[in-house]
mmCIF file of C-alpha atoms and ligand atoms in Angstrom:
data_model
loop_
_atom_site.group_PDB
_atom_site.id
_atom_site.type_symbol
_atom_site.label_atom_id
_atom_site.label_comp_id
_atom_site.label_asym_id
_atom_site.label_seq_id
_atom_site.Cartn_x
_atom_site.Cartn_y
_atom_site.Cartn_z
ATOM 1 C CA UNK A 1 16.312 2.817 20.367
ATOM 2 C CA UNK A 2 15.615 5.954 18.402
ATOM 3 C CA UNK A 3 11.889 6.638 18.051
ATOM 4 C CA UNK A 4 10.721 5.797 14.495
ATOM 5 C CA UNK A 5 14.076 4.244 13.557
ATOM 6 C CA UNK A 6 13.850 1.339 11.109
ATOM 7 C CA UNK A 7 17.513 0.383 11.268
ATOM 8 C CA UNK A 8 17.935 -3.400 10.964
ATOM 9 C CA UNK A 9 14.470 -3.828 9.440
ATOM 10 C CA UNK A 10 13.597 -4.954 5.923
ATOM 11 C CA UNK A 11 10.471 -3.534 4.307
ATOM 12 C CA UNK A 12 8.675 -4.792 1.216
ATOM 13 C CA UNK A 13 6.597 -2.293 -0.763
ATOM 14 C CA UNK A 14 4.426 -3.655 -3.572
ATOM 15 C CA UNK A 15 3.906 -1.004 -6.230
ATOM 16 C CA UNK A 16 6.990 0.667 -4.810
ATOM 17 C CA UNK A 17 8.352 1.907 -8.128
ATOM 18 C CA UNK A 18 6.019 4.891 -8.413
ATOM 19 C CA UNK A 19 3.339 7.046 -6.855
ATOM 20 C CA UNK A 20 2.360 6.450 -3.247
ATOM 21 C CA UNK A 21 4.445 3.253 -2.924
ATOM 22 C CA UNK A 22 7.617 5.079 -3.931
ATOM 23 C CA UNK A 23 6.752 7.819 -1.430
ATOM 24 C CA UNK A 24 6.480 5.151 1.301
ATOM 25 C CA UNK A 25 9.848 3.736 0.159
ATOM 26 C CA UNK A 26 11.476 7.180 0.410
ATOM 27 C CA UNK A 27 10.230 7.543 3.990
ATOM 28 C CA UNK A 28 11.370 4.027 4.900
ATOM 29 C CA UNK A 29 14.862 4.600 3.466
ATOM 30 C CA UNK A 30 15.136 7.896 5.379
ATOM 31 C CA UNK A 31 14.280 5.996 8.585
ATOM 32 C CA UNK A 32 17.042 3.447 7.896
ATOM 33 C CA UNK A 33 15.120 0.432 6.567
ATOM 34 C CA UNK A 34 16.353 -1.812 3.794
ATOM 35 C CA UNK A 35 13.652 -1.773 1.139
ATOM 36 C CA UNK A 36 12.471 -4.232 -1.518
ATOM 37 C CA UNK A 37 10.139 -2.834 -4.140
ATOM 38 C CA UNK A 38 7.932 -4.890 -6.429
ATOM 39 C CA UNK A 39 6.438 -3.720 -9.735
ATOM 40 C CA UNK A 40 5.787 -5.117 -13.200
ATOM 41 C CA UNK A 41 7.679 -2.510 -15.203
ATOM 42 C CA UNK A 42 11.464 -3.046 -15.187
ATOM 43 C CA UNK A 43 12.260 0.498 -16.327
ATOM 44 C CA UNK A 44 10.171 2.022 -13.511
ATOM 45 C CA UNK A 45 11.830 -0.404 -11.096
ATOM 46 C CA UNK A 46 15.316 0.690 -12.245
ATOM 47 C CA UNK A 47 14.528 4.412 -12.048
ATOM 48 C CA UNK A 48 13.105 4.039 -8.535
ATOM 49 C CA UNK A 49 16.083 1.962 -7.360
ATOM 50 C CA UNK A 50 18.503 4.571 -8.725
ATOM 51 C CA UNK A 51 16.735 7.320 -6.775
ATOM 52 C CA UNK A 52 16.492 5.334 -3.533
ATOM 53 C CA UNK A 53 20.124 4.228 -3.801
ATOM 54 C CA UNK A 54 21.240 7.818 -4.305
ATOM 55 C CA UNK A 55 19.397 8.623 -1.072
ATOM 56 C CA UNK A 56 21.697 6.108 0.638
ATOM 57 C CA UNK A 57 19.255 3.210 0.698
ATOM 58 C CA UNK A 58 20.067 -0.498 0.664
ATOM 59 C CA UNK A 59 17.327 -1.351 -1.823
ATOM 60 C CA UNK A 60 16.434 -3.908 -4.476
ATOM 61 C CA UNK A 61 13.632 -4.296 -7.008
ATOM 62 C CA UNK A 62 11.883 -7.464 -8.092
ATOM 63 C CA UNK A 63 9.566 -7.870 -11.062
ATOM 64 C CA UNK A 64 6.186 -9.099 -9.894
ATOM 65 C CA UNK A 65 2.591 -9.034 -11.021
ATOM 66 C CA UNK A 66 0.823 -9.223 -7.667
ATOM 67 C CA UNK A 67 -2.422 -10.496 -9.224
ATOM 68 C CA UNK A 68 -0.721 -13.845 -9.863
ATOM 69 C CA UNK A 69 -0.121 -15.852 -6.691
ATOM 70 C CA UNK A 70 2.669 -17.935 -8.269
ATOM 71 C CA UNK A 71 4.514 -14.762 -9.300
ATOM 72 C CA UNK A 72 4.087 -13.435 -5.766
ATOM 73 C CA UNK A 73 5.573 -16.671 -4.385
ATOM 74 C CA UNK A 74 8.551 -16.349 -6.761
ATOM 75 C CA UNK A 75 9.156 -12.663 -6.007
ATOM 76 C CA UNK A 76 8.920 -13.340 -2.291
ATOM 77 C CA UNK A 77 11.512 -16.131 -2.566
ATOM 78 C CA UNK A 78 13.788 -13.740 -4.509
ATOM 79 C CA UNK A 79 13.287 -11.029 -1.889
ATOM 80 C CA UNK A 80 14.147 -13.457 0.914
ATOM 81 C CA UNK A 81 17.207 -14.694 -0.987
ATOM 82 C CA UNK A 82 18.413 -11.096 -1.274
ATOM 83 C CA UNK A 83 17.582 -9.669 2.160
ATOM 84 C CA UNK A 84 17.118 -12.796 4.331
ATOM 85 C CA UNK A 85 14.041 -11.408 6.112
ATOM 86 C CA UNK A 86 10.963 -9.232 5.637
ATOM 87 C CA UNK A 87 9.756 -7.436 8.769
ATOM 88 C CA UNK A 88 7.434 -4.848 7.247
ATOM 89 C CA UNK A 89 5.077 -5.194 4.299
ATOM 90 C CA UNK A 90 3.205 -2.468 2.482
ATOM 91 C CA UNK A 91 0.600 -4.120 0.229
ATOM 92 C CA UNK A 92 0.189 -1.020 -1.870
ATOM 93 C CA UNK A 93 0.017 -2.016 -5.559
ATOM 94 C CA UNK A 94 -3.437 -1.292 -6.872
ATOM 95 C CA UNK A 95 -5.519 0.619 -9.326
ATOM 96 C CA UNK A 96 -8.878 2.055 -10.193
ATOM 97 C CA UNK A 97 -10.575 -0.925 -11.810
ATOM 98 C CA UNK A 98 -13.412 -0.717 -14.323
ATOM 99 C CA UNK A 99 -15.530 2.417 -14.577
ATOM 100 C CA UNK A 100 -19.224 2.394 -15.356
ATOM 101 C CA UNK A 101 -22.453 1.198 -13.837
ATOM 102 C CA UNK A 102 -22.135 -2.071 -11.963
ATOM 103 C CA UNK A 103 -24.722 -3.912 -14.043
ATOM 104 C CA UNK A 104 -22.684 -3.216 -17.191
ATOM 105 C CA UNK A 105 -19.354 -4.504 -15.856
ATOM 106 C CA UNK A 106 -18.224 -7.788 -17.402
ATOM 107 C CA UNK A 107 -17.056 -10.727 -15.291
ATOM 108 C CA UNK A 108 -13.415 -10.414 -16.386
ATOM 109 C CA UNK A 109 -13.221 -6.727 -15.440
ATOM 110 C CA UNK A 110 -14.853 -7.388 -12.067
ATOM 111 C CA UNK A 111 -12.514 -10.306 -11.378
ATOM 112 C CA UNK A 112 -9.620 -8.072 -12.469
ATOM 113 C CA UNK A 113 -10.225 -5.427 -9.821
ATOM 114 C CA UNK A 114 -10.736 -8.084 -7.133
ATOM 115 C CA UNK A 115 -7.396 -9.622 -8.147
ATOM 116 C CA UNK A 116 -5.575 -6.288 -8.262
ATOM 117 C CA UNK A 117 -6.821 -4.621 -5.071
ATOM 118 C CA UNK A 118 -7.870 -7.508 -2.829
ATOM 119 C CA UNK A 119 -6.481 -10.915 -3.809
ATOM 120 C CA UNK A 120 -3.022 -9.418 -4.366
ATOM 121 C CA UNK A 121 -2.970 -8.301 -0.732
ATOM 122 C CA UNK A 122 -3.865 -11.806 0.441
ATOM 123 C CA UNK A 123 -1.226 -13.430 -1.805
ATOM 124 C CA UNK A 124 1.457 -11.056 -0.501
ATOM 125 C CA UNK A 125 0.439 -11.012 3.158
ATOM 126 C CA UNK A 126 0.292 -14.809 3.470
ATOM 127 C CA UNK A 127 3.910 -15.150 2.335
ATOM 128 C CA UNK A 128 5.037 -12.463 4.768
ATOM 129 C CA UNK A 129 2.961 -13.867 7.649
ATOM 130 C CA UNK A 130 4.293 -17.414 7.149
ATOM 131 C CA UNK A 131 7.853 -16.161 7.218
ATOM 132 C CA UNK A 132 7.283 -13.928 10.287
ATOM 133 C CA UNK A 133 5.681 -16.801 12.221
ATOM 134 C CA UNK A 134 8.502 -19.181 11.239
ATOM 135 C CA UNK A 135 11.085 -16.634 12.452
ATOM 136 C CA UNK A 136 8.953 -15.794 15.542
ATOM 137 C CA UNK A 137 9.599 -12.191 14.539
ATOM 138 C CA UNK A 138 7.590 -9.046 15.210
ATOM 139 C CA UNK A 139 6.059 -7.575 12.078
ATOM 140 C CA UNK A 140 4.049 -4.817 10.481
ATOM 141 C CA UNK A 141 1.481 -5.304 7.726
ATOM 142 C CA UNK A 142 0.101 -2.169 6.105
ATOM 143 C CA UNK A 143 -2.302 -1.983 3.181
ATOM 144 C CA UNK A 144 -3.119 1.051 1.063
ATOM 145 C CA UNK A 145 -6.893 1.305 1.169
ATOM 146 C CA UNK A 146 -8.570 4.614 0.268
ATOM 147 C CA UNK A 147 -11.217 7.005 1.500
ATOM 148 C CA UNK A 148 -13.156 5.350 -1.336
ATOM 149 C CA UNK A 149 -13.439 2.375 1.015
ATOM 150 C CA UNK A 150 -15.600 4.519 3.317
ATOM 151 C CA UNK A 151 -17.609 6.592 0.855
ATOM 152 C CA UNK A 152 -19.456 5.571 -2.270
ATOM 153 C CA UNK A 153 -17.539 6.083 -5.471
ATOM 154 C CA UNK A 154 -20.290 5.856 -8.082
ATOM 155 C CA UNK A 155 -19.285 4.311 -11.395
ATOM 156 C CA UNK A 156 -16.267 2.676 -9.719
ATOM 157 C CA UNK A 157 -17.983 0.114 -7.503
ATOM 158 C CA UNK A 158 -15.091 -2.314 -7.825
ATOM 159 C CA UNK A 159 -12.725 0.261 -6.389
ATOM 160 C CA UNK A 160 -14.950 1.095 -3.391
ATOM 161 C CA UNK A 161 -15.709 -2.580 -2.805
ATOM 162 C CA UNK A 162 -12.083 -3.699 -2.772
ATOM 163 C CA UNK A 163 -10.866 -0.735 -0.724
ATOM 164 C CA UNK A 164 -13.561 -1.537 1.894
ATOM 165 C CA UNK A 165 -12.671 -5.218 1.790
ATOM 166 C CA UNK A 166 -9.062 -4.598 2.767
ATOM 167 C CA UNK A 167 -10.274 -2.638 5.809
ATOM 168 C CA UNK A 168 -12.142 -5.793 6.883
ATOM 169 C CA UNK A 169 -9.069 -7.880 6.169
ATOM 170 C CA UNK A 170 -6.996 -5.487 8.288
ATOM 171 C CA UNK A 171 -9.299 -5.894 11.290
ATOM 172 C CA UNK A 172 -9.467 -9.682 10.952
ATOM 173 C CA UNK A 173 -5.696 -10.065 10.690
ATOM 174 C CA UNK A 174 -5.118 -7.698 13.612
ATOM 175 C CA UNK A 175 -7.115 -10.107 15.769
ATOM 176 C CA UNK A 176 -5.494 -13.197 14.248
ATOM 177 C CA UNK A 177 -1.919 -11.980 14.671
ATOM 178 C CA UNK A 178 -2.061 -9.756 17.755
ATOM 179 C CA UNK A 179 -0.493 -12.318 20.093
ATOM 180 C CA UNK A 180 2.358 -12.789 17.610
ATOM 181 C CA UNK A 181 3.351 -9.127 17.906
ATOM 182 C CA UNK A 182 2.347 -8.417 14.314
ATOM 183 C CA UNK A 183 0.403 -5.186 13.874
ATOM 184 C CA UNK A 184 -1.901 -4.775 10.893
ATOM 185 C CA UNK A 185 -3.163 -1.375 9.778
ATOM 186 C CA UNK A 186 -4.551 0.395 6.721
ATOM 187 C CA UNK A 187 -3.751 3.779 5.229
ATOM 188 C CA UNK A 188 -6.677 5.548 3.594
ATOM 189 C CA UNK A 189 -5.332 8.371 1.433
ATOM 190 C CA UNK A 190 -7.609 10.964 -0.062
ATOM 191 C CA UNK A 191 -6.876 12.227 -3.535
ATOM 192 C CA UNK A 192 -3.134 12.276 -4.299
ATOM 193 C CA UNK A 193 -1.794 13.191 -7.727
ATOM 194 C CA UNK A 194 -0.130 10.089 -9.175
ATOM 195 C CA UNK A 195 -0.161 8.135 -12.439
ATOM 196 C CA UNK A 196 -3.360 6.407 -11.267
ATOM 197 C CA UNK A 197 -5.210 9.670 -10.730
ATOM 198 C CA UNK A 198 -3.949 11.409 -13.900
ATOM 199 C CA UNK A 199 -7.258 10.963 -15.698
ATOM 200 C CA UNK A 200 -9.292 12.718 -13.028
ATOM 201 C CA UNK A 201 -11.242 15.719 -14.297
ATOM 202 C CA UNK A 202 -10.471 19.293 -13.275
ATOM 203 C CA UNK A 203 -13.991 19.493 -11.832
ATOM 204 C CA UNK A 204 -13.261 16.535 -9.547
ATOM 205 C CA UNK A 205 -9.957 18.063 -8.415
ATOM 206 C CA UNK A 206 -11.689 21.401 -7.731
ATOM 207 C CA UNK A 207 -14.307 19.559 -5.647
ATOM 208 C CA UNK A 208 -11.536 17.818 -3.671
ATOM 209 C CA UNK A 209 -9.826 21.131 -2.935
ATOM 210 C CA UNK A 210 -13.141 22.700 -1.916
ATOM 211 C CA UNK A 211 -13.850 19.893 0.588
ATOM 212 C CA UNK A 212 -10.311 19.694 1.945
ATOM 213 C CA UNK A 213 -10.117 21.749 5.156
ATOM 214 C CA UNK A 214 -6.471 22.404 4.325
ATOM 215 C CA UNK A 215 -7.457 23.632 0.852
ATOM 216 C CA UNK A 216 -4.797 21.365 -0.601
ATOM 217 C CA UNK A 217 -4.505 18.188 -2.636
ATOM 218 C CA UNK A 218 -2.309 15.488 -1.105
ATOM 219 C CA UNK A 219 1.293 15.284 -2.247
ATOM 220 C CA UNK A 220 3.600 12.287 -2.274
ATOM 221 C CA UNK A 221 5.682 13.908 0.463
ATOM 222 C CA UNK A 222 2.562 13.786 2.668
ATOM 223 C CA UNK A 223 2.631 9.966 2.446
ATOM 224 C CA UNK A 224 6.144 9.399 3.864
ATOM 225 C CA UNK A 225 5.589 10.051 7.577
ATOM 226 C CA UNK A 226 2.622 7.740 8.047
ATOM 227 C CA UNK A 227 4.573 4.920 6.409
ATOM 228 C CA UNK A 228 7.437 5.351 8.862
ATOM 229 C CA UNK A 229 5.110 5.581 11.857
ATOM 230 C CA UNK A 230 3.141 2.440 10.978
ATOM 231 C CA UNK A 231 6.344 0.524 10.142
ATOM 232 C CA UNK A 232 8.139 1.494 13.345
ATOM 233 C CA UNK A 233 7.863 0.380 16.957
ATOM 234 C CA UNK A 234 6.254 3.760 17.711
ATOM 235 C CA UNK A 235 2.987 2.182 16.487
ATOM 236 C CA UNK A 236 3.316 -1.091 18.419
ATOM 237 C CA UNK A 237 0.099 -0.458 20.410
ATOM 238 C CA UNK A 238 -1.904 0.358 17.287
ATOM 239 C CA UNK A 239 -3.487 -2.427 15.270
ATOM 240 C CA UNK A 240 -6.568 -3.062 13.177
ATOM 241 C CA UNK A 241 -6.868 0.641 12.441
ATOM 242 C CA UNK A 242 -7.682 2.631 9.317
ATOM 243 C CA UNK A 243 -5.756 5.878 9.175
ATOM 244 C CA UNK A 244 -7.363 8.518 6.980
ATOM 245 C CA UNK A 245 -4.816 10.815 5.355
ATOM 246 C CA UNK A 246 -6.793 13.275 3.291
ATOM 247 C CA UNK A 247 -6.099 16.848 4.371
ATOM 248 C CA UNK A 248 -9.397 16.840 6.257
ATOM 249 C CA UNK A 249 -11.583 16.010 3.262
ATOM 250 C CA UNK A 250 -13.668 13.479 5.217
ATOM 251 C CA UNK A 251 -14.339 15.762 8.193
ATOM 252 C CA UNK A 252 -15.554 18.639 6.030
ATOM 253 C CA UNK A 253 -19.274 19.234 6.684
ATOM 254 C CA UNK A 254 -20.147 20.240 3.104
HETATM 255 P P1 NDP B 301 0.312 4.587 -9.402
HETATM 256 O O1 NDP B 301 -0.409 4.164 -10.649
HETATM 257 O O2 NDP B 301 1.117 5.804 -9.394
HETATM 258 O O3 NDP B 301 1.204 3.382 -8.863
HETATM 259 C C1 NDP B 301 0.723 2.068 -8.869
HETATM 260 C C2 NDP B 301 1.866 1.174 -8.480
HETATM 261 O O4 NDP B 301 1.402 -0.163 -8.427
HETATM 262 C C3 NDP B 301 3.005 1.207 -9.478
HETATM 263 O O5 NDP B 301 4.211 1.042 -8.772
HETATM 264 C C4 NDP B 301 2.731 -0.001 -10.353
HETATM 265 O O6 NDP B 301 3.947 -0.483 -10.904
HETATM 266 C C5 NDP B 301 2.159 -0.969 -9.328
HETATM 267 N N1 NDP B 301 1.251 -1.963 -9.878
HETATM 268 C C6 NDP B 301 0.083 -1.776 -10.521
HETATM 269 N N2 NDP B 301 -0.453 -2.953 -10.873
HETATM 270 C C7 NDP B 301 0.410 -3.917 -10.432
HETATM 271 C C8 NDP B 301 0.424 -5.324 -10.488
HETATM 272 N N3 NDP B 301 -0.556 -6.018 -11.087
HETATM 273 N N4 NDP B 301 1.450 -5.981 -9.939
HETATM 274 C C9 NDP B 301 2.465 -5.301 -9.334
HETATM 275 N N5 NDP B 301 2.508 -3.984 -9.245
HETATM 276 C C10 NDP B 301 1.487 -3.280 -9.788
HETATM 277 O O7 NDP B 301 -0.869 4.635 -8.322
HETATM 278 P P2 NDP B 301 -0.918 5.241 -6.846
HETATM 279 O O8 NDP B 301 0.416 5.426 -6.293
HETATM 280 O O9 NDP B 301 -1.877 6.364 -6.881
HETATM 281 O O10 NDP B 301 -1.655 4.023 -6.116
HETATM 282 C C11 NDP B 301 -1.031 3.230 -5.121
HETATM 283 C C12 NDP B 301 -2.115 2.735 -4.187
HETATM 284 O O11 NDP B 301 -2.716 3.859 -3.560
HETATM 285 C C13 NDP B 301 -3.230 1.968 -4.888
HETATM 286 O O12 NDP B 301 -3.610 0.852 -4.100
HETATM 287 C C14 NDP B 301 -4.358 2.997 -4.951
HETATM 288 O O13 NDP B 301 -5.613 2.401 -5.014
HETATM 289 C C15 NDP B 301 -4.118 3.737 -3.657
HETATM 290 N N6 NDP B 301 -4.728 5.068 -3.556
HETATM 291 C C16 NDP B 301 -4.390 6.062 -4.438
HETATM 292 C C17 NDP B 301 -4.943 7.318 -4.306
HETATM 293 C C18 NDP B 301 -4.624 8.443 -5.222
HETATM 294 O O14 NDP B 301 -5.320 9.472 -5.180
HETATM 295 N N7 NDP B 301 -3.623 8.351 -6.069
HETATM 296 C C19 NDP B 301 -5.900 7.608 -3.216
HETATM 297 C C20 NDP B 301 -6.156 6.489 -2.347
HETATM 298 C C21 NDP B 301 -5.587 5.276 -2.508
HETATM 299 P P3 NDP B 301 4.021 -1.229 -12.354
HETATM 300 O O15 NDP B 301 3.232 -0.398 -13.280
HETATM 301 O O16 NDP B 301 5.470 -1.312 -12.672
HETATM 302 O O17 NDP B 301 3.433 -2.585 -12.108
#
């Protein structure tokens, strides 16, 4: 089999209609996977499907709010009805959560970021895991964490907390599922310009560039290759790992 080929595989990408998730989907389509994308916004879903189809992909979009476990169950059933299997899952949908000092964050906002960046991953993964175990199929589970899961992001404690939590979840599931030939890994991007990061100040961006050993900010194209690697059999001996993809930001001494 061709190294990195995803022919015959079906991948699910939550938050696949834009930003980093759409970049993963582009990589997966290029490697030959069939791809299901989930997002809340039907227009964004349609635009993404048009692009991926024009690339030659066998793709479909499903409307889903991943913070609601019942909606996840429904979208997963729709995805299975369409493709018949899900071999690869990118739990990628997420967002920044509330900003401000922790002691001023209201319960609803705190619960909101837990639901969006942590509980959503659990809701999605458990559907995929059940189906993989029933089929006795090999699988790949990949979550989009962040370098914010390793460093302190002041005034965004919910973001750091949830992005760390999914690293713990990744390690636990790697142990739980290793004998079932299901590998579980996390991608930790540094700063990438997407809708989520639009509000970032110029000063923050300048600081990112200064600390990046490559002198560059991450692009969506930079996200494609890691998605293909972690989804393919090339990564079969790699599990429980957190892959930092940040242009060298985290290794910079200053
Ligand atoms: P975008 O805002 O560009 O994309 C977010 C995606 O998630 C969209 O497809 C959106 O679709 C979907 N989404 C958001 N909320 C929900 C929900 N409740 N249910 C279903 N889908 C949802 O953000 P990014 O691409 O930047 O972020 C993707 C992931 O990457 C996130 O987990 C983020 O934390 C992480 N990340 C981002 C970094 C960056 O610098 N941009 C750095 C490190 C990590 P829709 O609106 O249609 O629901």
